[in-house]
Tab-separated table of C-alpha atoms and ligand atoms in Angstrom:
chain	number	residue	atom	x	y	z
A	106	UNK	CA	-40.220	-5.782	-0.108
A	107	UNK	CA	-42.470	-8.726	0.625
A	108	UNK	CA	-41.963	-12.438	1.067
A	109	UNK	CA	-40.299	-14.485	3.755
A	110	UNK	CA	-36.548	-14.427	4.300
A	111	UNK	CA	-34.082	-17.259	4.867
A	112	UNK	CA	-30.978	-16.527	6.943
A	113	UNK	CA	-27.935	-18.239	5.396
A	114	UNK	CA	-25.700	-19.349	8.255
A	115	UNK	CA	-26.733	-19.629	11.883
A	116	UNK	CA	-23.792	-18.303	13.906
A	117	UNK	CA	-23.357	-15.146	15.967
A	118	UNK	CA	-23.924	-12.614	13.192
A	119	UNK	CA	-27.117	-14.452	12.284
A	120	UNK	CA	-28.523	-13.603	15.721
A	121	UNK	CA	-28.006	-9.915	14.993
A	122	UNK	CA	-29.510	-10.334	11.534
A	123	UNK	CA	-32.538	-12.021	13.019
A	124	UNK	CA	-33.046	-9.132	15.408
A	125	UNK	CA	-32.852	-6.653	12.532
A	126	UNK	CA	-35.263	-8.682	10.417
A	127	UNK	CA	-37.807	-8.994	13.198
A	128	UNK	CA	-37.538	-5.324	14.142
A	129	UNK	CA	-38.319	-4.425	10.546
A	130	UNK	CA	-41.296	-6.775	10.353
A	131	UNK	CA	-39.906	-9.482	8.080
A	132	UNK	CA	-41.191	-13.035	8.296
A	133	UNK	CA	-38.292	-15.474	8.738
A	134	UNK	CA	-38.726	-18.729	6.819
A	135	UNK	CA	-35.802	-20.468	8.531
A	136	UNK	CA	-32.036	-20.808	8.655
A	137	UNK	CA	-29.472	-22.820	6.740
A	138	UNK	CA	-26.352	-24.072	8.494
A	139	UNK	CA	-23.698	-26.729	7.952
A	140	UNK	CA	-23.650	-27.448	11.697
A	141	UNK	CA	-27.175	-28.609	12.570
A	142	UNK	CA	-26.377	-28.536	16.302
A	143	UNK	CA	-25.376	-24.864	16.099
A	144	UNK	CA	-28.604	-24.056	14.282
A	145	UNK	CA	-30.622	-25.849	16.965
A	146	UNK	CA	-28.673	-24.126	19.738
A	147	UNK	CA	-28.880	-20.611	18.328
A	148	UNK	CA	-32.313	-20.789	16.730
A	149	UNK	CA	-34.361	-23.501	18.474
A	150	UNK	CA	-37.568	-21.735	17.455
A	151	UNK	CA	-36.826	-21.259	13.753
A	152	UNK	CA	-37.198	-23.898	11.023
A	153	UNK	CA	-33.880	-25.527	10.141
A	154	UNK	CA	-33.618	-25.737	6.345
A	155	UNK	CA	-30.511	-27.916	6.191
A	156	UNK	CA	-27.233	-26.940	4.583
A	157	UNK	CA	-26.838	-24.465	1.729
A	158	UNK	CA	-26.635	-27.331	-0.747
A	159	UNK	CA	-29.925	-27.972	-2.496
A	160	UNK	CA	-31.673	-25.091	-0.731
A	161	UNK	CA	-33.747	-24.592	-3.879
A	162	UNK	CA	-35.572	-27.874	-3.136
A	163	UNK	CA	-36.745	-26.490	0.211
A	164	UNK	CA	-36.961	-22.751	-0.546
A	165	UNK	CA	-37.117	-21.840	-4.217
A	166	UNK	CA	-35.603	-18.562	-5.443
A	167	UNK	CA	-39.149	-17.365	-6.174
A	168	UNK	CA	-40.358	-18.144	-2.621
A	169	UNK	CA	-38.833	-15.039	-1.020
A	170	UNK	CA	-35.463	-13.578	-0.160
A	171	UNK	CA	-32.174	-14.543	1.433
A	172	UNK	CA	-29.928	-12.628	3.788
A	173	UNK	CA	-26.448	-13.653	4.886
A	174	UNK	CA	-26.018	-14.660	8.525
A	175	UNK	CA	-22.237	-14.913	8.276
A	176	UNK	CA	-20.334	-11.878	9.557
A	177	UNK	CA	-16.638	-12.353	8.912
A	178	UNK	CA	-14.365	-11.279	11.751
A	179	UNK	CA	-11.840	-9.548	9.489
A	180	UNK	CA	-12.651	-10.433	5.898
A	181	UNK	CA	-15.518	-9.807	3.521
A	182	UNK	CA	-14.651	-12.717	1.214
A	183	UNK	CA	-16.954	-15.311	2.774
A	184	UNK	CA	-19.998	-13.068	2.556
A	185	UNK	CA	-19.186	-12.102	-1.040
A	186	UNK	CA	-18.832	-15.741	-2.082
A	187	UNK	CA	-22.219	-16.590	-0.566
A	188	UNK	CA	-23.902	-13.626	-2.253
A	189	UNK	CA	-22.398	-14.579	-5.614
A	190	UNK	CA	-23.216	-18.237	-5.288
A	191	UNK	CA	-26.878	-17.676	-4.448
A	192	UNK	CA	-27.300	-14.792	-6.913
A	193	UNK	CA	-26.101	-17.175	-9.633
A	194	UNK	CA	-28.901	-19.531	-8.587
A	195	UNK	CA	-31.460	-16.756	-9.068
A	196	UNK	CA	-31.976	-15.730	-5.434
A	197	UNK	CA	-32.665	-12.137	-4.424
A	198	UNK	CA	-31.371	-10.634	-1.197
A	199	UNK	CA	-33.439	-8.686	1.291
A	200	UNK	CA	-32.495	-5.118	2.138
A	201	UNK	CA	-32.408	-5.346	5.926
A	202	UNK	CA	-32.500	-2.093	7.886
A	203	UNK	CA	-33.005	-2.374	11.631
A	204	UNK	CA	-35.923	-0.305	12.904
A	205	UNK	CA	-33.507	1.478	15.270
A	206	UNK	CA	-31.081	2.499	12.516
A	207	UNK	CA	-31.295	6.054	11.187
A	208	UNK	CA	-31.207	6.664	7.453
A	209	UNK	CA	-31.463	10.296	6.391
A	210	UNK	CA	-33.867	11.194	3.600
A	211	UNK	CA	-32.511	10.355	0.172
A	212	UNK	CA	-29.833	7.934	1.379
A	213	UNK	CA	-29.296	5.180	-1.189
A	214	UNK	CA	-29.095	1.642	0.119
A	215	UNK	CA	-28.832	-1.122	-2.477
A	216	UNK	CA	-30.080	-4.701	-2.610
A	217	UNK	CA	-28.817	-7.091	0.018
A	218	UNK	CA	-27.463	-4.405	2.330
A	219	UNK	CA	-27.673	-4.998	6.093
A	220	UNK	CA	-27.884	-1.984	8.420
A	221	UNK	CA	-27.822	-2.957	12.079
A	222	UNK	CA	-29.214	-1.382	15.242
A	223	UNK	CA	-27.961	2.089	16.075
A	224	UNK	CA	-26.262	2.696	12.731
A	225	UNK	CA	-26.557	6.209	11.303
A	226	UNK	CA	-26.332	7.018	7.596
A	227	UNK	CA	-26.391	10.717	6.813
A	228	UNK	CA	-27.530	12.761	3.787
A	229	UNK	CA	-25.790	12.221	0.489
A	230	UNK	CA	-24.364	8.843	1.514
A	231	UNK	CA	-24.806	5.707	-0.539
A	232	UNK	CA	-24.252	2.072	0.313
A	233	UNK	CA	-23.516	-0.444	-2.434
A	234	UNK	CA	-25.064	-3.852	-2.847
A	235	UNK	CA	-24.538	-6.462	-0.117
A	236	UNK	CA	-22.554	-4.138	2.123
A	237	UNK	CA	-22.830	-4.489	5.899
A	238	UNK	CA	-23.180	-1.422	8.122
A	239	UNK	CA	-22.800	-2.973	11.531
A	240	UNK	CA	-24.056	-2.056	14.991
A	241	UNK	CA	-23.753	1.689	15.785
A	242	UNK	CA	-21.548	2.404	12.771
A	243	UNK	CA	-21.662	5.950	11.401
A	244	UNK	CA	-21.625	6.642	7.677
A	245	UNK	CA	-21.666	10.413	7.641
A	246	UNK	CA	-22.659	12.792	4.884
A	247	UNK	CA	-21.604	12.171	1.302
A	248	UNK	CA	-19.758	8.913	2.071
A	249	UNK	CA	-19.728	6.077	-0.425
A	250	UNK	CA	-19.538	2.447	0.723
A	251	UNK	CA	-18.782	-0.036	-2.047
A	252	UNK	CA	-20.413	-3.379	-2.706
A	253	UNK	CA	-19.655	-6.135	-0.180
A	254	UNK	CA	-17.776	-3.757	2.127
A	255	UNK	CA	-18.188	-4.106	5.901
A	256	UNK	CA	-18.216	-1.098	8.231
A	257	UNK	CA	-17.714	-2.661	11.652
A	258	UNK	CA	-19.448	-1.990	14.948
A	259	UNK	CA	-18.993	1.574	16.165
A	260	UNK	CA	-16.727	2.502	13.236
A	261	UNK	CA	-17.027	6.058	11.938
A	262	UNK	CA	-16.723	7.172	8.366
A	263	UNK	CA	-16.591	10.947	8.661
A	264	UNK	CA	-17.588	13.214	5.780
A	265	UNK	CA	-17.150	12.192	2.139
A	266	UNK	CA	-15.144	9.042	2.811
A	267	UNK	CA	-14.948	6.595	-0.105
A	268	UNK	CA	-14.794	2.882	0.732
A	269	UNK	CA	-13.959	0.476	-2.090
A	270	UNK	CA	-15.630	-2.833	-2.825
A	271	UNK	CA	-15.040	-5.555	-0.274
A	272	UNK	CA	-13.077	-3.349	2.110
A	273	UNK	CA	-13.308	-4.035	5.844
A	274	UNK	CA	-13.380	-1.235	8.410
A	275	UNK	CA	-12.816	-2.732	11.871
A	276	UNK	CA	-14.745	-2.023	15.037
A	277	UNK	CA	-14.284	1.469	16.411
A	278	UNK	CA	-12.065	2.664	13.558
A	279	UNK	CA	-12.335	6.263	12.396
A	280	UNK	CA	-11.680	7.440	8.855
A	281	UNK	CA	-10.983	11.159	8.479
A	282	UNK	CA	-12.916	13.286	5.959
A	283	UNK	CA	-12.386	12.704	2.282
A	284	UNK	CA	-10.060	9.728	2.637
A	285	UNK	CA	-10.257	6.779	0.242
A	286	UNK	CA	-10.161	3.193	1.431
A	287	UNK	CA	-9.150	0.964	-1.466
A	288	UNK	CA	-11.011	-2.124	-2.586
A	289	UNK	CA	-10.323	-5.102	-0.347
A	290	UNK	CA	-8.346	-3.038	2.151
A	291	UNK	CA	-8.527	-3.831	5.868
A	292	UNK	CA	-8.654	-1.211	8.606
A	293	UNK	CA	-7.873	-2.776	11.987
A	294	UNK	CA	-10.138	-2.261	14.977
A	295	UNK	CA	-9.548	1.112	16.615
A	296	UNK	CA	-7.418	2.571	13.820
A	297	UNK	CA	-7.570	6.232	12.844
A	298	UNK	CA	-7.116	6.579	9.107
A	299	UNK	CA	-5.464	9.888	8.228
A	300	UNK	CA	-4.291	9.034	4.683
A	301	UNK	CA	-5.735	7.184	1.712
A	302	UNK	CA	-5.352	3.405	1.949
A	303	UNK	CA	-4.427	1.578	-1.286
A	304	UNK	CA	-6.355	-1.457	-2.530
A	305	UNK	CA	-5.797	-4.579	-0.463
A	306	UNK	CA	-3.559	-2.960	2.156
A	307	UNK	CA	-4.013	-3.817	5.872
A	308	UNK	CA	-3.491	-0.898	8.240
A	309	UNK	CA	-3.709	-0.473	12.016
A	310	UNK	CA	-3.012	2.012	14.768
A	311	UNK	CA	-3.245	5.733	15.410
A	312	UNK	CA	-2.436	7.139	12.930
A	313	UNK	CA	-3.024	4.040	10.814
A	314	UNK	CA	0.085	2.466	9.276
A	315	UNK	CA	0.584	-0.762	7.332
A	316	UNK	CA	0.455	-3.935	9.428
A	317	UNK	CA	3.705	-5.822	9.019
A	318	UNK	CA	3.089	-9.372	7.807
A	319	UNK	CA	4.101	-11.978	10.385
A	320	UNK	CA	7.337	-13.814	9.711
A	321	UNK	CA	7.381	-17.622	9.380
B	586	LIG	C1	-6.032	-6.276	12.224
B	586	LIG	C2	-6.469	-7.701	12.496
B	586	LIG	C3	-7.295	-8.207	11.317
B	586	LIG	C4	-5.201	-8.510	12.660
B	586	LIG	O1	-5.551	-9.818	12.874
B	586	LIG	P1	-4.417	-10.961	12.715
B	586	LIG	O2	-3.933	-10.999	11.312
B	586	LIG	O3	-4.996	-12.202	13.300
B	586	LIG	O4	-3.217	-10.396	13.530
B	586	LIG	P2	-2.682	-10.748	14.982
B	586	LIG	O5	-3.797	-10.744	15.992
B	586	LIG	O6	-1.864	-11.987	14.826
B	586	LIG	O7	-1.768	-9.492	15.250
B	586	LIG	C5	-0.703	-9.158	14.402
B	586	LIG	C6	-0.033	-7.916	14.947
B	586	LIG	O8	-0.906	-6.787	14.738
B	586	LIG	C7	-1.229	-6.191	16.003
B	586	LIG	N1	-2.631	-5.817	15.931
B	586	LIG	C8	-3.687	-6.651	15.757
B	586	LIG	N2	-4.815	-5.955	15.757
B	586	LIG	C9	-4.480	-4.678	15.953
B	586	LIG	C10	-5.252	-3.511	16.044
B	586	LIG	N3	-6.581	-3.536	15.915
B	586	LIG	N4	-4.594	-2.343	16.215
B	586	LIG	C11	-3.256	-2.311	16.341
B	586	LIG	N5	-2.464	-3.406	16.253
B	586	LIG	C12	-3.091	-4.571	16.056
B	586	LIG	C13	-0.965	-7.249	17.039
B	586	LIG	O9	-0.704	-6.693	18.286
B	586	LIG	C14	0.201	-7.968	16.444
B	586	LIG	O10	1.362	-7.241	16.704
B	586	LIG	P3	2.772	-7.992	16.982
B	586	LIG	O11	3.068	-8.774	15.739
B	586	LIG	O12	3.707	-6.860	17.238
B	586	LIG	O13	2.514	-8.854	18.172
B	586	LIG	C15	-7.363	-7.791	13.768
B	586	LIG	O14	-6.642	-7.661	14.949
B	586	LIG	C16	-8.481	-6.751	13.785
B	586	LIG	O15	-8.334	-5.591	14.180
B	586	LIG	N6	-9.653	-7.235	13.324
B	586	LIG	C17	-10.848	-6.465	13.297
B	586	LIG	C18	-11.912	-7.150	14.157
B	586	LIG	C19	-13.187	-6.409	14.084
B	586	LIG	O16	-13.257	-5.209	14.114
B	586	LIG	N7	-14.256	-7.156	13.931
B	586	LIG	C20	-15.581	-6.599	13.810
B	586	LIG	C21	-16.399	-7.583	13.082
B	586	LIG	S1	-17.944	-7.793	13.805
């Protein structure tokens, strides 16, 4: 993949994205950000390309690639919306794999995926478009991670786990072998998932159980 990359959003996750990009030898064209002061604070040495609006005037879809600098503390919706919005405008997304991540031979990683430092993806695994495999996450053999899903820092998907589109696996969570995490489901930080999780359900704890919605 050639061509410079723009980081969309200049908050905390963007710092991690920048590190991954630089480790992998990408040239960074600049950052977009609604809050110009945050961009200047976090990236004083990178070109500020203004807000997302009208980016095409400053960085055309043919000029290179984008990558999303927004993490999402417990939801994948914001990242998905950004990917969809810019894809509709004709942008392509870089496949960003940190130099210190380990991808076994034959692992499939789709367009727009981010794999951060220390992550391990083992044989037979595949990672769908725009998914985020965060710092030190483990995607062990024969796992499937759906499009736009987020496997959080230090989370472990043991063997042959299936993660649906847009699901969120929180930091340090463990999913036991062969379990299915439904599309849009949320696994709280530190949970141990012993049973399949239906689409959209939020679970927490050891063993993981549904989070009760707050009253009022
Ligand atoms: C599950 C989670 C999304 C809940 O967030 P929330 O909706 O704001 O919920 P609250 O913090 O108001 O907590 C609601 C209840 O769930 C409990 N809870 C929250 N997180 C929990 C967790 N990880 N494990 C067990 N219980 C948890 C709270 O103690 C609280 O219980 P209470 O009602 O008895 O007091 C959040 O705590 C979480 O785990 N997020 C993942 C963060 C993460 O991994 N980020 C990595 C991105 S880089």
